[in-house]
Short mmCIF file of C-alpha atoms and ligand atoms in Angstrom, two decimals:
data_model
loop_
_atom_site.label_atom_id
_atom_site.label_comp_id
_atom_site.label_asym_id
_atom_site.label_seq_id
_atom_site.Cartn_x
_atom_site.Cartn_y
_atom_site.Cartn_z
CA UNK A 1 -41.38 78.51 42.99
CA UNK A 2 -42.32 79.25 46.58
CA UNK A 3 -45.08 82.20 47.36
CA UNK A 4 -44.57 83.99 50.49
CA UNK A 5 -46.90 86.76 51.68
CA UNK A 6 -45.19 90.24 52.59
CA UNK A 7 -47.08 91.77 55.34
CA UNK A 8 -46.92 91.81 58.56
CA UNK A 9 -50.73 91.31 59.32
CA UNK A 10 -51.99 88.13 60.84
CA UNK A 11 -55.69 88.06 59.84
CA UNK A 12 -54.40 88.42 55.67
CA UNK A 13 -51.49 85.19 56.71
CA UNK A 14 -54.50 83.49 58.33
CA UNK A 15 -56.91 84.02 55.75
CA UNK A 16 -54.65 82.25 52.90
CA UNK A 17 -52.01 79.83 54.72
CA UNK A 18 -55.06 76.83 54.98
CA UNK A 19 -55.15 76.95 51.17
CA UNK A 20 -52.12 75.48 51.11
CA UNK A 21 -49.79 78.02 48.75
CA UNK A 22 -48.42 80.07 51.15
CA UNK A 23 -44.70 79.01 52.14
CA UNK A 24 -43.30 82.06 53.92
CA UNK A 25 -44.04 85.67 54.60
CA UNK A 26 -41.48 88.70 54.80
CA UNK A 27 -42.10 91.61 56.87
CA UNK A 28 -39.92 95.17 56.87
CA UNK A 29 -40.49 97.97 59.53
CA UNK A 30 -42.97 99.61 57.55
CA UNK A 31 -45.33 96.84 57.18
CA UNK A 32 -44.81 96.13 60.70
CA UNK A 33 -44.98 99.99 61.44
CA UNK A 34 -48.73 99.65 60.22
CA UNK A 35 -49.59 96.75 62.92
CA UNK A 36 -48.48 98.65 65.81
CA UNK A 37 -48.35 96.65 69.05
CA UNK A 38 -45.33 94.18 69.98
CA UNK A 39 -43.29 93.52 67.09
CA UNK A 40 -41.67 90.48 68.51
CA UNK A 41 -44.98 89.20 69.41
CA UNK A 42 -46.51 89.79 66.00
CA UNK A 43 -43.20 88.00 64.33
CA UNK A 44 -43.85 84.90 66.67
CA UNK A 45 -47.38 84.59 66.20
CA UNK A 46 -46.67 84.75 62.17
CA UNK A 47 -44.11 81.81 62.78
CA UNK A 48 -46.73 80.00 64.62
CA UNK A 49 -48.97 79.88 61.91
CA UNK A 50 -46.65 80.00 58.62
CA UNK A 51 -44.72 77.16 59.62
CA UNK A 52 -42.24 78.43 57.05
CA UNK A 53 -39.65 81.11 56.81
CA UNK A 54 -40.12 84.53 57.84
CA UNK A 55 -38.21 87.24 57.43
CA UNK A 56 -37.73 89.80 60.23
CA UNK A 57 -35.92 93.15 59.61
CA UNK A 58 -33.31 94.57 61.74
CA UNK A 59 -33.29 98.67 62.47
CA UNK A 60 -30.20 98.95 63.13
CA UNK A 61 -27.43 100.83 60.84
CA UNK A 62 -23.97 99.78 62.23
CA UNK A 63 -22.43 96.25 61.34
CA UNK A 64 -21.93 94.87 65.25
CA UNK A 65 -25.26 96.55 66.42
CA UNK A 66 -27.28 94.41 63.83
CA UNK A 67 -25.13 91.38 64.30
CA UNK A 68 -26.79 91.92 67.82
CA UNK A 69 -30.06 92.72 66.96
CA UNK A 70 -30.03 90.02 64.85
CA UNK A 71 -28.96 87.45 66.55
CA UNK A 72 -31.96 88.62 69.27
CA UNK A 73 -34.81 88.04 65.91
CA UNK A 74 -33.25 85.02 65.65
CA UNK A 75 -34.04 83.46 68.75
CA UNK A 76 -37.77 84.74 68.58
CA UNK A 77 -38.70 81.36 66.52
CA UNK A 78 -36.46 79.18 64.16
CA UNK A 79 -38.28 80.30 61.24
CA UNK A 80 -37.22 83.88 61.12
CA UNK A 81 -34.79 84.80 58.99
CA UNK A 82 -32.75 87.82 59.98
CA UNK A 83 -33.33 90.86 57.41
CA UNK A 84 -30.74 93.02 56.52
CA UNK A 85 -30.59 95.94 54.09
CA UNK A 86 -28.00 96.11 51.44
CA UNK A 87 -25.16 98.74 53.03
CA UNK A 88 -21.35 97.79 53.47
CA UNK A 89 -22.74 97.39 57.45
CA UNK A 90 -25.06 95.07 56.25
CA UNK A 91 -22.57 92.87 53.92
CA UNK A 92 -20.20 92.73 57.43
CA UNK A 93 -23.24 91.92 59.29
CA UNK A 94 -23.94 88.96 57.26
CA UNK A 95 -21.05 87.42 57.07
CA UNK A 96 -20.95 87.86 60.87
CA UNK A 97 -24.77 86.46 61.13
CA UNK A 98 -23.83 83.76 58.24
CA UNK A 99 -21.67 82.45 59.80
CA UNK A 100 -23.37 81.58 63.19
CA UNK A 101 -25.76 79.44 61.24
CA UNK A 102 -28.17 82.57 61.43
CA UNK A 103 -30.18 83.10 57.78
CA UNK A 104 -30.20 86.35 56.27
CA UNK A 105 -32.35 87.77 53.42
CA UNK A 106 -30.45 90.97 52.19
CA UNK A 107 -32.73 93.27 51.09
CA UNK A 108 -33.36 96.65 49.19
CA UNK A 109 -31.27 94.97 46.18
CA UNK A 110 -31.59 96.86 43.34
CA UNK A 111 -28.83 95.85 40.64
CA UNK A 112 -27.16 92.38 40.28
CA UNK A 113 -23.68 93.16 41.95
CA UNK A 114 -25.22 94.11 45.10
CA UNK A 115 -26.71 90.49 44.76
CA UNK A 116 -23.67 88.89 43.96
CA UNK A 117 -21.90 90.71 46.48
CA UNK A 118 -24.77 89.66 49.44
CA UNK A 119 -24.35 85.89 48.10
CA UNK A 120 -20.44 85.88 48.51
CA UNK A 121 -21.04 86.84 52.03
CA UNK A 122 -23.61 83.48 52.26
CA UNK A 123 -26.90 85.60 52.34
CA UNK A 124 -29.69 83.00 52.42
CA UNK A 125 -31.75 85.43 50.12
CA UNK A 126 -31.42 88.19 47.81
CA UNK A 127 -34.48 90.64 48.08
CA UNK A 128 -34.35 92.54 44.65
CA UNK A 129 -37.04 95.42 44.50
CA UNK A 130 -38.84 95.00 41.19
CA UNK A 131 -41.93 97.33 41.76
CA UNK A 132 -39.75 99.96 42.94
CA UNK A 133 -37.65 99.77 39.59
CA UNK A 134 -40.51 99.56 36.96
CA UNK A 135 -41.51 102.70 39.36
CA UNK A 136 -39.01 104.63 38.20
CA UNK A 137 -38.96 102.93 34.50
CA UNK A 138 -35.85 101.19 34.65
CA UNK A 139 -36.60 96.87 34.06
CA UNK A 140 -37.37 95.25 37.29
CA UNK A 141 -37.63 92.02 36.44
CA UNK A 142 -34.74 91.70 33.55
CA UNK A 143 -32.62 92.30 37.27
CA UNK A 144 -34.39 88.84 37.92
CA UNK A 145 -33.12 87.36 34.90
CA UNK A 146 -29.41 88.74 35.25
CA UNK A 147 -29.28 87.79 38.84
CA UNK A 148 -30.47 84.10 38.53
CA UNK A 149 -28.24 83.89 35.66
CA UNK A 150 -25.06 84.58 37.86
CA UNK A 151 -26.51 82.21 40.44
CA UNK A 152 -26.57 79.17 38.35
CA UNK A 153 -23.49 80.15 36.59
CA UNK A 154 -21.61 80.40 40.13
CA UNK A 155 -23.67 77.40 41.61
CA UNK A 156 -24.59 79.75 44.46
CA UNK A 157 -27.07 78.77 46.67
CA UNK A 158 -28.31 81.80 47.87
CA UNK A 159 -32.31 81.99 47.14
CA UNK A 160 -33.46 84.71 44.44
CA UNK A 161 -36.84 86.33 46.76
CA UNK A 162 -38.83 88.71 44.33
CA UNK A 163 -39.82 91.27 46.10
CA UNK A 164 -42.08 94.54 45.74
CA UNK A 165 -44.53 92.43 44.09
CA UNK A 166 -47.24 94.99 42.66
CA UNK A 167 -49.15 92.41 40.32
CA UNK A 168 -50.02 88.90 39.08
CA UNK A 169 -47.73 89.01 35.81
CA UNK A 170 -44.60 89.23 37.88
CA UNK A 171 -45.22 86.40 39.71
CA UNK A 172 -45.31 84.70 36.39
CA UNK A 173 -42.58 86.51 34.87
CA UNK A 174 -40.68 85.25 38.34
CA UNK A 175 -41.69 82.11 37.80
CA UNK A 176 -40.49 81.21 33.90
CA UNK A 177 -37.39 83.08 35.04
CA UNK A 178 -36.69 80.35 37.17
CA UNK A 179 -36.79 82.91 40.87
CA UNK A 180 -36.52 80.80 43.94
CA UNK A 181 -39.40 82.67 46.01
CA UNK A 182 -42.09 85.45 44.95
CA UNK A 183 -43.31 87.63 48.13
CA UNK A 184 -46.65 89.36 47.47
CA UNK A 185 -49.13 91.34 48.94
CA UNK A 186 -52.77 89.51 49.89
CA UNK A 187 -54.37 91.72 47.32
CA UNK A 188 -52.21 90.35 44.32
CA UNK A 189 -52.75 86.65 45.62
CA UNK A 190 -55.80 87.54 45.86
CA UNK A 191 -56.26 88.75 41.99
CA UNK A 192 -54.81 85.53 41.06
CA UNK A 193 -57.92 83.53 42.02
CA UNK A 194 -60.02 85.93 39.82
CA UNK A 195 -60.80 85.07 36.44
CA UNK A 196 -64.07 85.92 34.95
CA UNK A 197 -64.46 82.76 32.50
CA UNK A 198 -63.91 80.64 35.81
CA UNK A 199 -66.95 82.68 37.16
CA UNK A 200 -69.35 82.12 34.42
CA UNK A 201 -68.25 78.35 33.81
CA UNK A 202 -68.60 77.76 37.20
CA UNK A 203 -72.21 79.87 37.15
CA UNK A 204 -73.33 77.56 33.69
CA UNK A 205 -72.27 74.06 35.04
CA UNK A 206 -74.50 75.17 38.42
CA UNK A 207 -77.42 76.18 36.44
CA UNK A 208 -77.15 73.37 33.61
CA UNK A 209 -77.12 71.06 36.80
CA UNK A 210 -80.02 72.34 38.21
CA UNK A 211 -82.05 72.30 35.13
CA UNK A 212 -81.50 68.35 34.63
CA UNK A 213 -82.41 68.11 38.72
CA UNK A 214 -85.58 69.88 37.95
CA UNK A 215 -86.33 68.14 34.04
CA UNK A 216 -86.06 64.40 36.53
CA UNK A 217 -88.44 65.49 39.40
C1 E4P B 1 -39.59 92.90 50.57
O1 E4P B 1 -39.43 91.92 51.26
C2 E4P B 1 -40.32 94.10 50.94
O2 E4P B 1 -41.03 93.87 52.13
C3 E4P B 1 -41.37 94.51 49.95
O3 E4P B 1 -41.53 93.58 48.91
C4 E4P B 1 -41.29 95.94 49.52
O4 E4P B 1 -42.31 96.19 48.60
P1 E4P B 1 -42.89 97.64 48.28
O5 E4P B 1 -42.06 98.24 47.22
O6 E4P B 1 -44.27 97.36 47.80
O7 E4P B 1 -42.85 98.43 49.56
#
C-alpha cells in the first residue's frame, strides 16, 4: 500500500520523504489555505521533492470551468493529479479531464456509488472520507471494504486513496483491506514510529553495551 502525506506544507514533506515511505502527498484548498503564498508555486515545489503523485484541487464549481482549471494544474508538473470533488460537475469534468490523459482523484466520497460512479468516468482515484464518517458515527472504513470489493469485482483500475486519515489503526485497517493508497497527516506518520518497548529495548541494548565496554577497559 502506498503512504502519501496530505498537507500542503513543505518543511513536514521534507522532513519525511528521505526516509523513504512517502510516495505521494494530496493537498485540498484548506490545507493549502493554511500555507498562504503562491499556490502554484507551493504545488511545484512539492512535485520537486515528492517525485510522486500529487494531488492538486480545483475551486471551481461548473463542469467546463474545472475542465479548464484543471487542465492549467496539470501543466504545473507531471506529477499532479487534478482534484475534483464529487458533484454531477465534477463526474462531467472527469470524463472531460480523463479523457485528455489528465489524472483525477475525485474526492469528498462518502458512500460506495459515488465511487463507482467516479471510476466509470476513469477517475484515477477515489478519495473516500473516513475520519469525517466515524465523525459522525456512521463506519468509515467498512466504505473501504465495500468500495474495494466493487473494484476487484469490476476489475476497475481506479486507485482506492484513504483519506481523512485521523490515526495509525486506519492505516492498518486500510492496509489488510487491501486500499491502494493511505494519505495522512505528519502527526499520524509520525505516531507510527512511536512505540515505547522500541524505546526501552533500544535504551537496554545501549546500556548493556556500554557496561561490557567498560567491564573490558
Ligand atoms: C483528502 O485528500 C483530504 O485532503 C483529507 O484527507 C481531508 O481530511 P480531513 O477530514 O482531516 O480534513
Amino acid at each position: 500500500m502506498k503512504l502519501f502525506l496530505d498537507t500542503g506544507n513543505l518543511k513536514e514533506i521534507e522532513a519525511l520523504v528521505p526516509l523513504g515511505i512517502i510516495d505521494g502527498v494530496t493537498t485540498n484548498p484548506s490545507l493549502m489555505a493554511k500555507e498562504g503564498g503562491d499556490a502554484r508555486a507551493i504545488i511545484k515545489a512539492i512535485c520537486n521533492v515528492v517525485q510522486g503523485p500529487v494531488s492538486a484541487e480545483v475551486v471551481a464549481t461548473q463542469w467546463e470551468a474545472m475542465v479548464t482549471e484543471g487542465r492549467d494544474l496539470a501543466a504545473i508538473d507531471p506529477h499532479v493529479v487534478v482534484k475534483v470533488p464529487f458533484t454531477r460537475e465534477g463526474v462531467r469534468a472527469t470524463k472531460v479531464l480523463a479523457s485528455e490523459g489528465i489524472r483525477v482523484n475525485v474526492t469528498l466520497i462518502f458512500s460506495a456509488t459515488q465511487a463507482l460512479i467516479a471510476a466509470k468516468v476513469g477517475a484515477a482515484y477515489v478519495s473516500p472520507f473516513v475520519g469525517r464518517l466515524d465523525d459522525i458515527a456512521s463506519d468509515g472504513m467498512g466504505l473501504i471494504r465495500q468500495i474495494v470489493d466493487i473494484f476487484e469485482a469490476h476489475h476497475f483500475s481506479t486507485e482506492v486513496l484513504v483519506a481523512s486519515v485521523r490515526g495509525p489503526m486506519h492505516i492498518v485497517e486500510a492496509a489488510r483491506m487491501g486500499a491502494d493508497v493511505c494519505t495522512c497527516p505528519a502527526s499520524v506518520v509520525e505516531a507510527c514510529f512511536k512505540h515505547p518497548l522500541t524505546d526501552i529495548g533500544l535504551e537496554k541494548f545501549l546500556k548493556d553495551w556500554e557496561k561490557a565496554q567498560a567491564g573490558r577497559a
